């Protein structure tokens, strides 16, 4: 097969053609290449006979990649090894041709300067495009229109109620308590029916952690993270902290879902049609503004606050329980802290989008590459 034919095949995702081309590109440095893929990410494991700076390898790869007519993958993650020791890791974003052109010209090479570990670790950030800003603005405007109509807000409130009760239920199951989320048709809103702790559920969770530890027994970093997570889980599960989480994660799940919706709006992750992005943005901002208004009324509207303090059906609301039973503070402090997290929610979604390649890198580092 000619080189031109291989480049056409590589553009369609042919791993054999990709490996042959990249091996030829790195042949001057006698670097062996092993190619794998995970969804839209191309994974390269390089075996280097001598120490080779990351900038040199990226330049050689870029000079080959710019010759391809298109790319079947959105990014390349590279791990370089010397003997059995990891040398460095890097990422290439194939959705930015200008970056490849810059690398191909050798602009990343620095003459007579040693490349430190910090310089080698360079994960590109994702800037907001014009389309991203348009999607954000459209969702923001639509959410404000929805919130301005009490009728539409009332129709959408069951969605928030469902997410809220799911937060209670999921947290309960994670710590061994069978729970079922439900709508409260008698008093309004929702309610989560929780049973006594079942030791079998906790045992099942620890079994899952042991299985993960066995599967990744050769990944030192992954084993360390699993060990730390297991320790933290144990401390929370067998202390009053899990009760605090159970009460708090109703409203917490609402914010988590808002982050997910806003992230999908910005990134287009999982969206099949263009209209989905502004709709995700609309729902995400609606949840944010709905909770922001709720926190504002609870903080500054005496009538609304007194009604909240009355509870419903003999049960106290979440923030009352957190303030009185767990933190022994006033309701205003808990509500003010929650309002801070509500305001922070869009910023978290933005940061997740901006540093999504770092998240991919960490995922690959923990669950794919050994080390």
C-alpha angles and dihedrals in degrees: 000000000000122000091250091053091048091052090053090050092046090053088061093051100263101164094199091055091045092052093048093050095046093046089054090048092052096039093101088065093041091237118161116218130208114190127203134155139216114192106300094349124094113211121207124189111192124198108203121195090203137015108290120182116238092236091060093050093047091051093051092047093046092052088058097039095055088062093063117097093223143340131248091199130057097215145009124222115199129197117186121202132190110200101324096325124099111245103184144323129224142171134220122200109213092189090073109064092178090063090053090049090051092050092046090057089056095244090143092059115100115200119226093356123113114232111235125211090254092054092048092055100073117149112181118236122229113241122209111256126211088259090053091053090048092051091048093049092047092050092045093052094045092049091053090050090051092048091049090063113071090196094055091043089054091051092051096043093085087065090058091044091053092049090046094053091043087058091056092045097047092048091049093051091048090060097042103268118125107228138173123200116219143165116257103229093176102054101012131248118053143299135202117218108214128188133199120290114280113210091206092065092052090047089051091053092051089047089054090051091050091050090052090048090053094046092051097035090128093051105086096187092048092049090050092051091047090051093051091046092050091050093049092045090052093049091050097040094054098041135062088266091088090058090053090051092048091056096040100045094071091074089027092061090053090059092044090054090047089055091049093050093047092047091051089049092053098041102031087227109171093359116135098180129042093235090065094071098061089042091055089047091050094051093044094052091042090058090047095050093041090056093041090055090046092053092045093051092046090051102042109018109082094193093050091046093051091051089050091050090054090064121197133274092356093305126115121229122251100259092048090054092047093049098043107030104034113019100026092220137117124282093244091064094053092045092048091052090049091050089055091055091048091055089046094054099086090045090054091051090050093050092048089053094044093050099033092122088058088054090051089048092051091047092051091043092054103038109023116028116059121230 
